[in-house]
Amino acid sequence: MSHDNPCQAKTLDEKQEIVDRVERIRLRAKERQAGQAELALGCQPAEVQPLTSDCLGKLPSGAKRERAKLLPAHHVHRDFFLCDLLDVALKDDGVSMEAPIFTLSTKPDLSEWYWESKDGSKSLTVTPSVRGRATQFDKDVLIYVVSQMTEALNRGRADAHNRTVRFTVYDYLVSTNKAINGRSYERLSDTFARLRGTTLQTSIRTGGQRTREIFGLIERAKIVEKSPDDERMVAVEVTLSEWLFRAVQAREVLTIHPDYFRLRKPLERRLYELARKHCGHQTQWVIRLELLQEKAGSKCSLREFRRMVREIIEAGTLPEYRMGLDAADKATFCTMDPRRLVAGLSGKAGIA
C-alpha cells in the first residue's frame, strides 16, 4: 500500500479521483458500522453463514482470525432516561489535545515527562504518583465531565460555573462505550487515583491566565453513593483543577467524534486528537514524523513509532481523517469530508 500524501492534486481529474476515493472510504466505513451494529444486537447478516464447529475445523493450520479494528459498540440501545445525553456533543479541552499530558503506555508509567513546544513558548512537566502517570484512557473521565459542563454552559445553567460535577457511574460507562461490569467499576477507581496523583507544572495559559503552582489534573474524586449490595460506587463527584476549569469556562474546547471511544490503541486516540486540533477547518495538516512523535508523547524509537503509525494508516481507523506517510517521513492528516476536501484542494498545507 502506498503511503504518499493523500491530499495533493494538481488537475481537475486528480481532484475528482480524490473525491471518488473519499466517497468509497465513507461507504466502506458505513458498511463496517452497519455490520458491527448487527453483531452487537446478536444479528447475523443474511449473506454471512454462522460459524459452527465444523467450519472452524476447516480453517487452515496456523490461520488467525482478524481482530476487529474498532471496539464493539457496547450500548447500541440506551435507556430512555439517558435520552438527554444523546444531545450532548463530546468535547475535549484544547490544551490537553495539544500537549502530551497523558502517557501512551498501558503499563504503570513512573517516569517524569517534560515537553516543550517547537517555538519554546509552552512547556509542561508531568510528574506521576506511585500509581503511575494518568493514561490516555484515563482521559475519558475528563472528556465526559468537560462535555457535560460545556453543555450546561450552552444551556445557561447556573451550576455550570461550579468546578465540582456529580454523575452516576452507569451514565459515564454508557456514554464512553464501556462494558457494564465489576471490572469497569474497579478501573474507574484506579483512574481517579491516577488523575488525582498526576501533577503538572506548566506555562500553558487557560482562560488567559497562567497557573504558577504545581497542581493535579483533578482536585479530588469523591464517592457519594454506593450500591446497597456491595462496595460498588453508584454516584461520584469530580472536582476539576482550576487550570482545566478555566479552559472549559473560556470555551477552549473542541467537538470530537463519538468513535473516539471505540479506538483500541492509545496512539490511535492521540493521533486523532492531534488531527482534530491542528486540522481545524483546514483540508489537511502536514507534519514531520519526528515532531509528530514529540507531540504524541511517544517514548519509543523513531523506527518503532514509524511502524506503529503505518499500522494505524493501514487500519484506517481514525474518525473523520485519513492519514498518510511518505518516503520523506512527512505525515499528512486529511479530512474525509468531501466538500471540505474539494474546497481546500487548491491551497497548500504548511509543514510543521
mmCIF file of C-alpha atoms in Angstrom:
data_model
loop_
_atom_site.group_PDB
_atom_site.id
_atom_site.type_symbol
_atom_site.label_atom_id
_atom_site.label_comp_id
_atom_site.label_asym_id
_atom_site.label_seq_id
_atom_site.Cartn_x
_atom_site.Cartn_y
_atom_site.Cartn_z
ATOM 1 C CA MET A 1 0.000 0.000 0.000
ATOM 2 C CA SER A 2 1.320 3.439 -0.886
ATOM 3 C CA HIS A 3 1.845 5.921 1.906
ATOM 4 C CA ASP A 4 2.188 9.007 -0.246
ATOM 5 C CA ASN A 5 0.482 12.288 0.613
ATOM 6 C CA PRO A 6 -3.235 11.508 0.042
ATOM 7 C CA CYS A 7 -4.266 15.117 -0.402
ATOM 8 C CA GLN A 8 -2.037 16.558 -3.132
ATOM 9 C CA ALA A 9 -3.657 17.059 -6.531
ATOM 10 C CA LYS A 10 -2.723 19.231 -9.485
ATOM 11 C CA THR A 11 -5.506 18.627 -12.042
ATOM 12 C CA LEU A 12 -9.290 18.524 -12.013
ATOM 13 C CA ASP A 13 -9.161 14.806 -12.852
ATOM 14 C CA GLU A 14 -6.971 14.161 -9.840
ATOM 15 C CA LYS A 15 -9.322 16.201 -7.644
ATOM 16 C CA GLN A 16 -12.322 14.204 -8.842
ATOM 17 C CA GLU A 17 -10.413 10.976 -8.255
ATOM 18 C CA ILE A 18 -9.750 12.011 -4.651
ATOM 19 C CA VAL A 19 -13.421 12.874 -4.116
ATOM 20 C CA ASP A 20 -14.450 9.481 -5.514
ATOM 21 C CA ARG A 21 -11.872 7.777 -3.315
ATOM 22 C CA VAL A 22 -13.161 9.542 -0.187
ATOM 23 C CA GLU A 23 -16.740 8.576 -1.039
ATOM 24 C CA ARG A 24 -15.691 4.929 -1.358
ATOM 25 C CA ILE A 25 -13.959 5.146 2.028
ATOM 26 C CA ARG A 26 -17.105 6.604 3.624
ATOM 27 C CA LEU A 27 -19.286 3.887 2.099
ATOM 28 C CA ARG A 28 -16.952 1.169 3.389
ATOM 29 C CA ALA A 29 -16.993 2.787 6.830
ATOM 30 C CA LYS A 30 -20.804 2.814 6.872
ATOM 31 C CA GLU A 31 -20.863 -0.844 5.829
ATOM 32 C CA ARG A 32 -18.451 -1.737 8.643
ATOM 33 C CA GLN A 33 -20.530 0.182 11.185
ATOM 34 C CA ALA A 34 -23.726 -1.492 9.987
ATOM 35 C CA GLY A 35 -22.134 -4.926 10.295
ATOM 36 C CA GLN A 36 -20.818 -4.137 13.779
ATOM 37 C CA ALA A 37 -24.249 -2.915 14.893
ATOM 38 C CA GLU A 38 -25.839 -6.147 13.666
ATOM 39 C CA LEU A 39 -23.306 -8.229 15.539
ATOM 40 C CA ALA A 40 -23.783 -6.124 18.698
ATOM 41 C CA LEU A 41 -27.535 -6.800 18.515
ATOM 42 C CA GLY A 42 -26.985 -10.517 18.068
ATOM 43 C CA CYS A 43 -27.960 -10.424 14.382
ATOM 44 C CA GLN A 44 -26.180 -12.140 11.553
ATOM 45 C CA PRO A 45 -26.050 -10.525 8.068
ATOM 46 C CA ALA A 46 -28.023 -12.577 5.591
ATOM 47 C CA GLU A 47 -25.112 -13.229 3.269
ATOM 48 C CA VAL A 48 -22.807 -14.498 6.066
ATOM 49 C CA GLN A 49 -23.119 -18.090 7.244
ATOM 50 C CA PRO A 50 -22.963 -18.585 11.025
ATOM 51 C CA LEU A 51 -19.750 -20.189 12.299
ATOM 52 C CA THR A 52 -20.028 -23.765 13.522
ATOM 53 C CA SER A 53 -17.554 -26.210 14.996
ATOM 54 C CA ASP A 54 -17.394 -27.935 11.604
ATOM 55 C CA CYS A 55 -16.445 -24.851 9.658
ATOM 56 C CA LEU A 56 -13.997 -23.813 12.363
ATOM 57 C CA GLY A 57 -12.305 -27.166 11.952
ATOM 58 C CA LYS A 58 -11.722 -26.427 8.267
ATOM 59 C CA LEU A 59 -9.548 -23.364 8.904
ATOM 60 C CA PRO A 60 -6.034 -23.789 7.517
ATOM 61 C CA SER A 61 -3.409 -24.773 10.043
ATOM 62 C CA GLY A 62 -1.932 -21.736 11.785
ATOM 63 C CA ALA A 63 -4.601 -19.391 10.379
ATOM 64 C CA LYS A 64 -5.618 -16.454 12.596
ATOM 65 C CA ARG A 65 -8.951 -14.710 12.680
ATOM 66 C CA GLU A 66 -8.691 -10.995 12.009
ATOM 67 C CA ARG A 67 -9.278 -8.839 15.064
ATOM 68 C CA ALA A 68 -11.892 -6.092 14.777
ATOM 69 C CA LYS A 69 -10.280 -2.722 14.112
ATOM 70 C CA LEU A 70 -12.610 -0.834 16.458
ATOM 71 C CA LEU A 71 -14.014 -1.780 19.832
ATOM 72 C CA PRO A 72 -17.594 -3.097 19.674
ATOM 73 C CA ALA A 73 -20.425 -0.653 20.333
ATOM 74 C CA HIS A 74 -21.471 -1.836 23.798
ATOM 75 C CA HIS A 75 -24.631 0.267 24.047
ATOM 76 C CA VAL A 76 -26.498 0.365 20.748
ATOM 77 C CA HIS A 77 -29.807 0.959 22.551
ATOM 78 C CA ARG A 78 -29.651 3.316 25.523
ATOM 79 C CA ASP A 79 -32.108 3.511 28.394
ATOM 80 C CA PHE A 80 -34.868 6.087 27.964
ATOM 81 C CA PHE A 81 -33.782 8.134 30.965
ATOM 82 C CA LEU A 82 -30.438 8.708 29.230
ATOM 83 C CA CYS A 83 -32.053 10.473 26.291
ATOM 84 C CA ASP A 84 -30.697 13.898 27.330
ATOM 85 C CA LEU A 85 -27.161 12.548 26.956
ATOM 86 C CA LEU A 86 -27.766 11.988 23.258
ATOM 87 C CA ASP A 87 -27.888 15.773 22.792
ATOM 88 C CA VAL A 88 -24.532 16.358 24.465
ATOM 89 C CA ALA A 89 -21.744 16.783 21.924
ATOM 90 C CA LEU A 90 -18.483 15.215 23.077
ATOM 91 C CA LYS A 91 -15.959 17.907 23.928
ATOM 92 C CA ASP A 92 -12.219 17.743 24.536
ATOM 93 C CA ASP A 93 -10.195 20.588 26.015
ATOM 94 C CA GLY A 94 -7.762 22.194 23.597
ATOM 95 C CA VAL A 95 -4.760 22.329 25.949
ATOM 96 C CA SER A 96 -4.555 18.578 26.580
ATOM 97 C CA MET A 97 -5.218 17.927 22.886
ATOM 98 C CA GLU A 98 -2.077 19.878 22.005
ATOM 99 C CA ALA A 99 0.282 18.977 24.861
ATOM 100 C CA PRO A 100 1.159 15.315 25.595
ATOM 101 C CA ILE A 101 -0.064 15.147 29.188
ATOM 102 C CA PHE A 102 -1.208 11.527 29.223
ATOM 103 C CA THR A 103 1.042 8.503 28.851
ATOM 104 C CA LEU A 104 0.569 6.156 25.892
ATOM 105 C CA SER A 105 1.807 3.212 27.942
ATOM 106 C CA THR A 106 -0.638 0.535 29.086
ATOM 107 C CA LYS A 107 1.669 -0.334 31.984
ATOM 108 C CA PRO A 108 2.341 1.918 35.021
ATOM 109 C CA ASP A 109 4.489 4.824 33.833
ATOM 110 C CA LEU A 110 6.508 6.101 36.792
ATOM 111 C CA SER A 111 8.840 8.418 34.882
ATOM 112 C CA GLU A 112 8.648 12.205 34.868
ATOM 113 C CA TRP A 113 7.786 13.707 31.475
ATOM 114 C CA TYR A 114 8.893 17.077 30.075
ATOM 115 C CA TRP A 115 7.592 18.670 26.873
ATOM 116 C CA GLU A 116 8.281 21.990 25.196
ATOM 117 C CA SER A 117 6.615 23.428 22.102
ATOM 118 C CA LYS A 118 8.611 23.971 18.929
ATOM 119 C CA ASP A 119 8.773 27.756 19.444
ATOM 120 C CA GLY A 120 9.610 27.417 23.147
ATOM 121 C CA SER A 121 6.549 29.400 24.248
ATOM 122 C CA LYS A 122 4.870 26.483 26.018
ATOM 123 C CA SER A 123 6.316 23.929 28.380
ATOM 124 C CA LEU A 124 4.942 21.157 30.544
ATOM 125 C CA THR A 125 6.344 18.920 33.271
ATOM 126 C CA VAL A 126 4.242 15.892 34.266
ATOM 127 C CA THR A 127 5.127 14.036 37.468
ATOM 128 C CA PRO A 128 3.386 10.717 38.233
ATOM 129 C CA SER A 129 2.387 9.332 41.619
ATOM 130 C CA VAL A 130 3.242 5.847 42.862
ATOM 131 C CA ARG A 131 0.179 4.690 40.888
ATOM 132 C CA GLY A 132 1.772 5.948 37.680
ATOM 133 C CA ARG A 133 1.065 8.774 35.260
ATOM 134 C CA ALA A 134 -2.519 9.246 34.048
ATOM 135 C CA THR A 135 -3.122 7.289 30.823
ATOM 136 C CA GLN A 136 -4.768 8.213 27.544
ATOM 137 C CA PHE A 137 -7.722 6.026 28.576
ATOM 138 C CA ASP A 138 -7.981 7.827 31.945
ATOM 139 C CA LYS A 139 -8.720 10.960 29.961
ATOM 140 C CA ASP A 140 -12.197 9.572 29.191
ATOM 141 C CA VAL A 141 -13.344 10.886 32.582
ATOM 142 C CA LEU A 142 -12.207 14.416 31.743
ATOM 143 C CA ILE A 143 -13.831 14.298 28.305
ATOM 144 C CA TYR A 144 -17.111 13.203 29.873
ATOM 145 C CA VAL A 145 -17.011 15.931 32.552
ATOM 146 C CA VAL A 146 -15.925 18.639 30.081
ATOM 147 C CA SER A 147 -18.735 17.618 27.706
ATOM 148 C CA GLN A 148 -21.372 17.826 30.433
ATOM 149 C CA MET A 149 -20.049 21.156 31.737
ATOM 150 C CA THR A 150 -19.909 22.680 28.238
ATOM 151 C CA GLU A 151 -23.478 21.612 27.556
ATOM 152 C CA ALA A 152 -24.578 23.185 30.846
ATOM 153 C CA LEU A 153 -22.848 26.427 29.829
ATOM 154 C CA ASN A 154 -24.628 26.351 26.478
ATOM 155 C CA ARG A 155 -27.966 25.971 28.266
ATOM 156 C CA GLY A 156 -27.206 28.802 30.670
ATOM 157 C CA ARG A 157 -27.352 26.668 33.810
ATOM 158 C CA ALA A 158 -26.002 28.336 36.929
ATOM 159 C CA ASP A 159 -24.323 25.152 38.181
ATOM 160 C CA ALA A 160 -22.082 25.164 35.114
ATOM 161 C CA HIS A 161 -19.831 27.600 36.987
ATOM 162 C CA ASN A 162 -19.096 25.056 39.718
ATOM 163 C CA ARG A 163 -15.850 23.077 39.437
ATOM 164 C CA THR A 164 -17.437 20.014 41.048
ATOM 165 C CA VAL A 165 -19.526 17.748 38.821
ATOM 166 C CA ARG A 166 -21.681 14.874 40.115
ATOM 167 C CA PHE A 167 -22.599 11.976 37.850
ATOM 168 C CA THR A 168 -23.659 8.348 38.040
ATOM 169 C CA VAL A 169 -21.013 5.821 37.108
ATOM 170 C CA TYR A 170 -23.511 3.919 34.952
ATOM 171 C CA ASP A 171 -24.152 7.011 32.804
ATOM 172 C CA TYR A 172 -20.419 7.543 32.420
ATOM 173 C CA LEU A 173 -19.771 3.944 31.365
ATOM 174 C CA VAL A 174 -22.567 4.047 28.802
ATOM 175 C CA SER A 175 -21.512 7.408 27.371
ATOM 176 C CA THR A 176 -17.883 6.335 26.968
ATOM 177 C CA ASN A 177 -18.723 2.923 25.446
ATOM 178 C CA LYS A 178 -17.528 0.800 28.347
ATOM 179 C CA ALA A 179 -18.900 -2.530 29.464
ATOM 180 C CA ILE A 180 -21.202 -2.531 32.491
ATOM 181 C CA ASN A 181 -19.415 -4.936 34.807
ATOM 182 C CA GLY A 182 -17.427 -5.039 38.009
ATOM 183 C CA ARG A 183 -14.113 -4.663 36.213
ATOM 184 C CA SER A 184 -15.197 -1.332 34.690
ATOM 185 C CA TYR A 185 -16.067 -0.001 38.152
ATOM 186 C CA GLU A 186 -12.679 -1.122 39.506
ATOM 187 C CA ARG A 187 -10.837 0.515 36.619
ATOM 188 C CA LEU A 188 -12.646 3.790 37.273
ATOM 189 C CA SER A 189 -11.405 3.765 40.858
ATOM 190 C CA ASP A 190 -7.831 3.328 39.571
ATOM 191 C CA THR A 191 -8.433 6.110 37.033
ATOM 192 C CA PHE A 192 -9.432 8.561 39.768
ATOM 193 C CA ALA A 193 -6.260 7.707 41.705
ATOM 194 C CA ARG A 194 -4.004 8.359 38.693
ATOM 195 C CA LEU A 195 -5.795 11.578 37.712
ATOM 196 C CA ARG A 196 -5.540 12.899 41.264
ATOM 197 C CA GLY A 197 -1.941 11.765 41.698
ATOM 198 C CA THR A 198 -0.542 13.052 38.393
ATOM 199 C CA THR A 199 0.781 16.597 38.909
ATOM 200 C CA LEU A 200 1.537 19.291 36.351
ATOM 201 C CA GLN A 201 3.746 22.340 36.202
ATOM 202 C CA THR A 202 3.183 24.324 33.025
ATOM 203 C CA SER A 203 3.469 27.690 31.295
ATOM 204 C CA ILE A 204 0.392 26.944 29.154
ATOM 205 C CA ARG A 205 -2.324 29.515 29.740
ATOM 206 C CA THR A 206 -6.016 28.658 30.075
ATOM 207 C CA GLY A 207 -8.678 31.336 30.001
ATOM 208 C CA GLY A 208 -5.904 33.888 29.503
ATOM 209 C CA GLN A 209 -4.270 33.048 32.863
ATOM 210 C CA ARG A 210 -1.127 31.154 33.788
ATOM 211 C CA THR A 211 -1.093 28.862 36.813
ATOM 212 C CA ARG A 212 2.044 29.435 38.883
ATOM 213 C CA GLU A 213 1.820 26.320 41.015
ATOM 214 C CA ILE A 214 2.014 22.546 40.852
ATOM 215 C CA PHE A 215 -1.443 21.030 40.576
ATOM 216 C CA GLY A 216 -3.284 17.806 39.770
ATOM 217 C CA LEU A 217 -5.479 17.102 36.759
ATOM 218 C CA ILE A 218 -8.396 16.820 39.167
ATOM 219 C CA GLU A 219 -8.543 18.254 42.671
ATOM 220 C CA ARG A 220 -10.487 15.350 44.106
ATOM 221 C CA ALA A 221 -12.861 12.468 43.359
ATOM 222 C CA LYS A 222 -15.475 11.550 45.949
ATOM 223 C CA ILE A 223 -17.852 8.598 46.105
ATOM 224 C CA VAL A 224 -21.251 9.962 47.152
ATOM 225 C CA GLU A 225 -23.328 6.817 46.782
ATOM 226 C CA LYS A 226 -22.577 3.100 46.919
ATOM 227 C CA SER A 227 -24.582 0.060 45.925
ATOM 228 C CA PRO A 228 -26.572 -1.397 48.857
ATOM 229 C CA ASP A 229 -25.419 -4.900 47.884
ATOM 230 C CA ASP A 230 -21.653 -4.318 47.580
ATOM 231 C CA GLU A 231 -18.968 -1.635 47.679
ATOM 232 C CA ARG A 232 -19.505 -0.658 44.060
ATOM 233 C CA MET A 233 -19.785 3.116 43.571
ATOM 234 C CA VAL A 234 -23.059 4.362 42.117
ATOM 235 C CA ALA A 235 -22.550 8.148 42.024
ATOM 236 C CA VAL A 236 -19.376 10.188 42.261
ATOM 237 C CA GLU A 237 -18.261 13.803 42.413
ATOM 238 C CA VAL A 238 -15.212 15.038 40.492
ATOM 239 C CA THR A 239 -13.656 18.452 41.110
ATOM 240 C CA LEU A 240 -11.610 19.751 38.186
ATOM 241 C CA SER A 241 -8.354 21.625 38.656
ATOM 242 C CA GLU A 242 -8.645 25.398 38.270
ATOM 243 C CA TRP A 243 -6.368 25.179 35.221
ATOM 244 C CA LEU A 244 -8.676 22.818 33.343
ATOM 245 C CA PHE A 245 -11.824 24.512 34.652
ATOM 246 C CA ARG A 246 -10.714 27.867 33.196
ATOM 247 C CA ALA A 247 -10.248 26.232 29.788
ATOM 248 C CA VAL A 248 -13.849 24.983 29.857
ATOM 249 C CA GLN A 249 -15.270 28.288 31.048
ATOM 250 C CA ALA A 250 -13.390 30.091 28.248
ATOM 251 C CA ARG A 251 -14.854 27.588 25.716
ATOM 252 C CA GLU A 252 -11.365 26.379 24.805
ATOM 253 C CA VAL A 253 -12.855 23.051 23.743
ATOM 254 C CA LEU A 254 -13.383 21.151 20.503
ATOM 255 C CA THR A 255 -16.070 18.668 19.492
ATOM 256 C CA ILE A 256 -14.785 15.138 18.930
ATOM 257 C CA HIS A 257 -16.291 12.146 17.124
ATOM 258 C CA PRO A 258 -18.174 9.503 19.208
ATOM 259 C CA ASP A 259 -15.998 6.765 17.676
ATOM 260 C CA TYR A 260 -13.084 8.166 19.667
ATOM 261 C CA PHE A 261 -14.224 5.873 22.496
ATOM 262 C CA ARG A 262 -14.062 2.874 20.167
ATOM 263 C CA LEU A 263 -10.396 3.308 19.285
ATOM 264 C CA ARG A 264 -8.402 0.463 20.829
ATOM 265 C CA LYS A 265 -4.867 1.871 20.937
ATOM 266 C CA PRO A 266 -3.704 4.877 22.974
ATOM 267 C CA LEU A 267 -1.696 6.105 19.972
ATOM 268 C CA GLU A 268 -4.801 5.973 17.757
ATOM 269 C CA ARG A 269 -6.638 8.217 20.207
ATOM 270 C CA ARG A 270 -3.688 10.589 20.488
ATOM 271 C CA LEU A 271 -3.263 10.891 16.707
ATOM 272 C CA TYR A 272 -6.966 11.632 16.310
ATOM 273 C CA GLU A 273 -6.707 14.374 18.953
ATOM 274 C CA LEU A 274 -3.784 15.963 17.135
ATOM 275 C CA ALA A 275 -5.559 15.770 13.792
ATOM 276 C CA ARG A 276 -8.705 17.334 15.269
ATOM 277 C CA LYS A 277 -6.701 20.064 16.996
ATOM 278 C CA HIS A 278 -4.458 21.050 14.095
ATOM 279 C CA CYS A 279 -6.627 20.400 11.043
ATOM 280 C CA GLY A 280 -9.452 22.578 12.330
ATOM 281 C CA HIS A 281 -11.224 23.945 9.266
ATOM 282 C CA GLN A 282 -8.269 23.155 7.009
ATOM 283 C CA THR A 283 -8.260 20.424 4.405
ATOM 284 C CA GLN A 284 -5.004 18.876 5.573
ATOM 285 C CA TRP A 285 -2.193 19.118 8.079
ATOM 286 C CA VAL A 286 1.357 18.040 7.301
ATOM 287 C CA ILE A 287 3.972 17.371 9.986
ATOM 288 C CA ARG A 288 7.382 15.713 10.121
ATOM 289 C CA LEU A 289 7.244 12.290 11.733
ATOM 290 C CA GLU A 290 9.881 13.165 14.346
ATOM 291 C CA LEU A 291 7.889 16.194 15.505
ATOM 292 C CA LEU A 292 4.669 14.174 15.438
ATOM 293 C CA GLN A 293 6.272 11.687 17.815
ATOM 294 C CA GLU A 294 7.146 14.502 20.220
ATOM 295 C CA LYS A 295 3.624 15.948 20.116
ATOM 296 C CA ALA A 296 2.121 12.479 20.589
ATOM 297 C CA GLY A 297 4.281 11.902 23.660
ATOM 298 C CA SER A 298 5.704 8.601 22.428
ATOM 299 C CA LYS A 299 8.860 7.322 24.159
ATOM 300 C CA CYS A 300 9.745 4.576 21.694
ATOM 301 C CA SER A 301 12.384 4.797 18.972
ATOM 302 C CA LEU A 302 11.553 6.665 15.782
ATOM 303 C CA ARG A 303 11.741 3.394 13.869
ATOM 304 C CA GLU A 304 9.180 1.736 16.147
ATOM 305 C CA PHE A 305 6.965 4.831 16.070
ATOM 306 C CA ARG A 306 7.049 4.761 12.258
ATOM 307 C CA ARG A 307 5.975 1.106 12.307
ATOM 308 C CA MET A 308 3.040 1.808 14.648
ATOM 309 C CA VAL A 309 1.926 4.780 12.562
ATOM 310 C CA ARG A 310 1.980 2.673 9.381
ATOM 311 C CA GLU A 311 -0.196 0.053 11.111
ATOM 312 C CA ILE A 312 -2.743 2.720 12.001
ATOM 313 C CA ILE A 313 -2.661 4.051 8.421
ATOM 314 C CA GLU A 314 -3.303 0.538 7.080
ATOM 315 C CA ALA A 315 -6.199 0.022 9.517
ATOM 316 C CA GLY A 316 -7.806 3.365 8.600
ATOM 317 C CA THR A 317 -9.492 3.669 11.996
ATOM 318 C CA LEU A 318 -9.133 7.410 12.687
ATOM 319 C CA PRO A 319 -12.607 9.017 12.679
ATOM 320 C CA GLU A 320 -13.071 11.952 10.265
ATOM 321 C CA TYR A 321 -9.490 11.888 8.988
ATOM 322 C CA ARG A 322 -7.302 9.904 6.654
ATOM 323 C CA MET A 323 -3.600 9.670 7.353
ATOM 324 C CA GLY A 324 -0.632 9.154 5.048
ATOM 325 C CA LEU A 325 3.141 8.862 5.439
ATOM 326 C CA ASP A 326 5.552 9.413 2.545
ATOM 327 C CA ALA A 327 9.126 8.281 1.968
ATOM 328 C CA ALA A 328 10.459 11.563 3.396
ATOM 329 C CA ASP A 329 8.798 10.859 6.774
ATOM 330 C CA LYS A 330 6.165 13.551 6.329
ATOM 331 C CA ALA A 331 2.816 12.593 7.851
ATOM 332 C CA THR A 332 -0.341 14.047 6.331
ATOM 333 C CA PHE A 333 -3.751 14.195 8.003
ATOM 334 C CA CYS A 334 -6.545 14.824 5.524
ATOM 335 C CA THR A 335 -10.229 15.463 6.158
ATOM 336 C CA MET A 336 -12.674 12.844 4.881
ATOM 337 C CA ASP A 337 -15.430 15.417 4.349
ATOM 338 C CA PRO A 338 -15.773 15.568 0.514
ATOM 339 C CA ARG A 339 -16.997 19.172 0.447
ATOM 340 C CA ARG A 340 -14.165 20.461 2.622
ATOM 341 C CA LEU A 341 -11.711 18.330 0.683
ATOM 342 C CA VAL A 342 -12.678 19.753 -2.708
ATOM 343 C CA ALA A 343 -12.857 23.313 -1.371
ATOM 344 C CA GLY A 344 -9.341 23.148 0.035
ATOM 345 C CA LEU A 345 -7.526 21.219 -2.673
ATOM 346 C CA SER A 346 -6.308 24.366 -4.396
ATOM 347 C CA GLY A 347 -4.453 25.533 -1.255
ATOM 348 C CA LYS A 348 -1.216 24.188 0.154
ATOM 349 C CA ALA A 349 -0.743 22.951 3.711
ATOM 350 C CA GLY A 350 2.268 24.144 5.662
ATOM 351 C CA ILE A 351 4.679 21.661 7.147
ATOM 352 C CA ALA A 352 5.080 21.690 10.916
#
